[in-house]
Amino acid sequence: MHTAESNGRENALEFIKKYPEAATKILDNATKLVVKYLIAKVEAGAQMLQVFDSWAGILSKDDFDTFSKPYLLKVKLTISCLLTNTINPSTSIHPCPDCEGGQGRN
């Protein structure tokens, strides 16, 4: 959804409200792609990974908890597990402050 620039924010918000099931499918697929991309970055020598949701600030707390937080956590947990077990145990993972401890967005 980030690629839609003209009225992108309004369109994205309208889409997740109108089609929440489709939005979660899109976000699931995007999450899988992000994980593959980050794995490739580590395999290419990246020593640090930074992931953030550039549109999280436009979401309500409930929308953040539904449409952002689970996917950020899935990326973090999947990458952490893969790095620890197979790829590069020395690469560090730093938690997303908004994702840890169920804090969510304001």
Coordinates of N, CA and C in Angstrom, one line a residue:
M1 N 0.8 -1.2 0.0 CA 0.0 0.0 0.0 C 0.9 1.3 0.0
H2 N 2.1 1.1 0.4 CA 3.0 2.3 0.5 C 3.2 2.9 -0.9
T3 N 3.1 2.1 -2.0 CA 3.5 2.6 -3.3 C 2.4 3.6 -3.8
A4 N 1.2 3.6 -3.3 CA 0.2 4.5 -3.7 C 0.4 5.9 -3.1
E5 N 0.8 6.8 -3.9 CA 1.2 8.1 -3.3 C 0.1 9.1 -3.4
S6 N -0.7 9.2 -4.5 CA -1.7 10.2 -4.5 C -2.9 9.8 -3.7
N7 N -3.2 10.5 -2.7 CA -4.2 10.2 -1.7 C -4.0 8.8 -1.1
G8 N -2.8 8.3 -1.1 CA -2.4 7.0 -0.6 C -2.8 6.7 0.8
R9 N -2.6 7.6 1.7 CA -3.0 7.4 3.1 C -4.5 7.2 3.2
E10 N -5.2 8.1 2.6 CA -6.7 8.0 2.7 C -7.2 6.7 2.1
N11 N -6.6 6.4 0.9 CA -7.0 5.2 0.2 C -6.7 3.9 1.1
A12 N -5.5 3.9 1.7 CA -5.1 2.8 2.5 C -6.0 2.6 3.7
L13 N -6.3 3.7 4.4 CA -7.2 3.7 5.5 C -8.6 3.2 5.1
E14 N -9.1 3.7 4.0 CA -10.4 3.3 3.5 C -10.4 1.8 3.2
F15 N -9.3 1.4 2.5 CA -9.2 0.0 2.1 C -9.2 -1.0 3.3
I16 N -8.4 -0.7 4.4 CA -8.4 -1.6 5.5 C -9.7 -1.6 6.3
K17 N -10.4 -0.5 6.3 CA -11.7 -0.4 6.9 C -12.8 -1.2 6.1
K18 N -12.7 -1.0 4.8 CA -13.7 -1.6 3.9 C -13.5 -3.1 3.6
Y19 N -12.2 -3.5 3.5 CA -11.8 -4.8 3.2 C -10.7 -5.4 4.2
P20 N -11.1 -5.5 5.4 CA -10.1 -6.0 6.4 C -9.5 -7.3 6.1
E21 N -10.3 -8.3 5.6 CA -9.7 -9.6 5.3 C -8.7 -9.5 4.1
A22 N -9.0 -8.8 3.1 CA -8.1 -8.6 2.0 C -6.8 -7.9 2.4
A23 N -7.0 -6.9 3.3 CA -5.9 -6.2 3.8 C -4.9 -7.1 4.6
T24 N -5.5 -8.0 5.4 CA -4.6 -8.9 6.2 C -3.9 -9.9 5.2
K25 N -4.6 -10.3 4.2 CA -3.9 -11.2 3.2 C -2.7 -10.4 2.5
I26 N -3.0 -9.2 2.1 CA -1.9 -8.4 1.5 C -0.8 -8.2 2.5
L27 N -1.1 -7.9 3.7 CA -0.1 -7.7 4.8 C 0.7 -8.9 5.1
D28 N 0.0 -10.1 5.1 CA 0.7 -11.4 5.3 C 1.7 -11.6 4.2
N29 N 1.3 -11.4 2.9 CA 2.2 -11.6 1.8 C 3.4 -10.6 1.8
A30 N 3.1 -9.3 2.2 CA 4.1 -8.3 2.3 C 5.1 -8.7 3.4
T31 N 4.6 -9.2 4.5 CA 5.5 -9.6 5.6 C 6.4 -10.7 5.1
K32 N 5.9 -11.7 4.4 CA 6.8 -12.8 3.9 C 7.9 -12.3 3.0
L33 N 7.5 -11.3 2.1 CA 8.5 -10.7 1.2 C 9.6 -9.9 2.0
V34 N 9.1 -9.2 3.0 CA 10.1 -8.4 3.9 C 11.0 -9.4 4.6
V35 N 10.5 -10.5 5.1 CA 11.4 -11.4 5.7 C 12.4 -12.0 4.7
K36 N 12.0 -12.4 3.6 CA 12.9 -12.9 2.5 C 14.0 -11.8 2.2
Y37 N 13.6 -10.6 2.0 CA 14.5 -9.5 1.7 C 15.5 -9.3 2.8
L38 N 15.0 -9.3 4.1 CA 16.0 -9.1 5.2 C 16.9 -10.2 5.3
I39 N 16.5 -11.4 5.1 CA 17.4 -12.6 5.1 C 18.5 -12.4 4.1
A40 N 18.1 -12.0 2.9 CA 19.1 -11.8 1.8 C 20.1 -10.7 2.2
K41 N 19.6 -9.6 2.9 CA 20.5 -8.5 3.4 C 21.5 -9.1 4.4
V42 N 21.1 -9.9 5.3 CA 22.0 -10.5 6.3 C 23.0 -11.4 5.6
E43 N 22.5 -12.2 4.7 CA 23.4 -13.1 3.9 C 24.4 -12.4 3.1
A44 N 24.0 -11.1 2.7 CA 25.0 -10.3 1.9 C 25.9 -9.5 2.8
G45 N 25.8 -9.7 4.2 CA 26.7 -9.0 5.1 C 26.1 -8.0 6.0
A46 N 24.9 -7.7 5.9 CA 24.3 -6.7 6.8 C 24.5 -7.1 8.3
Q47 N 24.9 -6.1 9.1 CA 25.1 -6.3 10.5 C 24.0 -5.8 11.4
M48 N 23.2 -5.0 10.7 CA 22.1 -4.4 11.5 C 20.9 -4.3 10.5
L49 N 19.7 -4.5 11.1 CA 18.5 -4.4 10.3 C 17.6 -3.4 11.0
Q50 N 16.9 -2.5 10.2 CA 16.0 -1.6 10.7 C 14.7 -1.7 10.0
V51 N 13.6 -2.0 10.7 CA 12.3 -2.1 10.1 C 11.3 -1.2 10.8
F52 N 10.6 -0.4 10.1 CA 9.6 0.4 10.7 C 8.4 0.6 9.7
D53 N 7.3 1.0 10.3 CA 6.1 1.2 9.5 C 5.9 2.7 9.3
S54 N 6.2 3.2 8.1 CA 6.3 4.6 7.9 C 4.9 5.3 8.0
W55 N 3.8 4.5 8.0 CA 2.5 5.0 8.1 C 1.8 4.7 9.4
A56 N 2.5 4.2 10.3 CA 1.9 3.8 11.6 C 1.3 5.0 12.3
G57 N 1.9 6.1 12.2 CA 1.4 7.3 12.8 C 0.0 7.8 12.4
I58 N -0.5 7.3 11.3 CA -1.8 7.7 10.9 C -2.9 6.7 11.4
L59 N -2.5 5.6 12.0 CA -3.4 4.6 12.4 C -3.8 4.9 13.9
S60 N -5.1 4.6 14.2 CA -5.5 4.6 15.6 C -4.8 3.5 16.3
K61 N -4.9 3.4 17.6 CA -4.3 2.4 18.4 C -4.9 1.0 18.0
D62 N -6.2 0.9 17.8 CA -6.8 -0.3 17.4 C -6.4 -0.8 16.0
D63 N -6.3 0.2 15.1 CA -5.8 -0.2 13.7 C -4.4 -0.6 13.7
F64 N -3.6 0.2 14.5 CA -2.2 -0.2 14.7 C -2.0 -1.6 15.2
D65 N -2.8 -1.9 16.2 CA -2.8 -3.3 16.9 C -3.2 -4.4 15.9
T66 N -4.1 -4.0 14.9 CA -4.6 -5.0 14.0 C -3.8 -5.1 12.7
F67 N -3.4 -3.9 12.2 CA -2.8 -3.9 10.8 C -1.4 -3.5 10.7
S68 N -0.7 -3.4 11.9 CA 0.7 -3.1 11.8 C 1.5 -3.9 12.8
K69 N 1.2 -3.8 14.1 CA 1.9 -4.5 15.1 C 2.1 -6.0 14.9
P70 N 1.1 -6.8 14.5 CA 1.3 -8.2 14.3 C 2.3 -8.5 13.3
Y71 N 2.4 -7.7 12.2 CA 3.3 -7.9 11.1 C 4.7 -7.5 11.5
L72 N 4.9 -6.4 12.2 CA 6.2 -6.0 12.7 C 6.8 -7.1 13.6
L73 N 5.9 -7.6 14.5 CA 6.4 -8.6 15.4 C 6.7 -9.9 14.7
K74 N 5.9 -10.2 13.7 CA 6.2 -11.5 12.9 C 7.5 -11.3 12.2
V75 N 7.8 -10.2 11.6 CA 9.1 -10.0 11.0 C 10.2 -10.1 12.0
K76 N 10.1 -9.5 13.2 CA 11.1 -9.5 14.2 C 11.3 -10.9 14.7
L77 N 10.2 -11.6 15.0 CA 10.4 -13.0 15.6 C 10.9 -14.0 14.5
T78 N 10.5 -13.9 13.3 CA 11.0 -14.8 12.2 C 12.5 -14.6 12.0
I79 N 12.8 -13.3 11.8 CA 14.2 -13.0 11.6 C 15.1 -13.4 12.8
S80 N 14.6 -13.0 14.0 CA 15.4 -13.4 15.2 C 15.6 -14.9 15.3
C81 N 14.6 -15.7 15.0 CA 14.7 -17.1 15.1 C 15.7 -17.6 14.0
L82 N 15.6 -17.1 12.8 CA 16.4 -17.6 11.7 C 17.9 -17.2 11.9
L83 N 18.1 -16.0 12.4 CA 19.5 -15.5 12.7 C 20.1 -16.3 13.8
T84 N 19.4 -16.5 14.9 CA 19.9 -17.3 16.0 C 20.2 -18.7 15.7
N85 N 19.4 -19.3 14.9 CA 19.5 -20.7 14.6 C 20.4 -21.1 13.4
T86 N 20.4 -20.2 12.4 CA 21.0 -20.6 11.1 C 21.9 -19.6 10.5
I87 N 21.5 -18.4 10.3 CA 22.2 -17.5 9.4 C 23.4 -16.9 10.0
N88 N 23.2 -16.1 11.0 CA 24.2 -15.3 11.6 C 23.9 -15.0 13.1
P89 N 24.3 -15.8 14.0 CA 23.9 -15.6 15.4 C 24.4 -14.3 16.0
S90 N 25.4 -13.7 15.4 CA 26.0 -12.4 15.9 C 25.2 -11.2 15.6
T91 N 24.3 -11.3 14.6 CA 23.5 -10.1 14.2 C 22.5 -9.8 15.3
S92 N 22.5 -8.5 15.8 CA 21.6 -8.2 16.9 C 20.2 -7.7 16.4
I93 N 19.2 -8.0 17.2 CA 17.9 -7.5 16.9 C 17.5 -6.6 18.1
H94 N 17.1 -5.4 17.7 CA 16.6 -4.4 18.7 C 15.1 -4.3 18.6
P95 N 14.4 -4.4 19.8 CA 12.9 -4.3 19.7 C 12.4 -3.0 19.3
C96 N 11.2 -3.1 18.7 CA 10.5 -1.9 18.3 C 9.7 -1.4 19.6
P97 N 10.0 -0.2 20.0 CA 9.4 0.2 21.3 C 7.9 0.2 21.3
D98 N 7.3 0.5 20.2 CA 5.8 0.5 20.1 C 5.3 -0.9 20.1
C99 N 6.1 -1.9 19.8 CA 5.6 -3.3 19.6 C 5.8 -4.1 20.9
E100 N 6.8 -3.7 21.7 CA 7.1 -4.5 22.9 C 6.1 -4.2 24.0
G101 N 5.7 -5.2 24.7 CA 4.9 -5.0 25.9 C 3.5 -4.5 25.6
G102 N 3.0 -4.6 24.4 CA 1.6 -4.3 24.1 C 1.3 -2.8 24.1
Q103 N 2.3 -2.0 24.0 CA 2.1 -0.5 24.1 C 1.3 0.0 23.0
G104 N 1.5 -0.4 21.8 CA 0.7 0.1 20.6 C 1.0 1.6 20.4
R105 N 0.1 2.1 19.5 CA 0.2 3.5 19.2 C -0.8 4.3 20.0
N106 N -0.6 5.6 20.1 CA -1.6 6.5 20.8 C -2.8 6.8 19.9

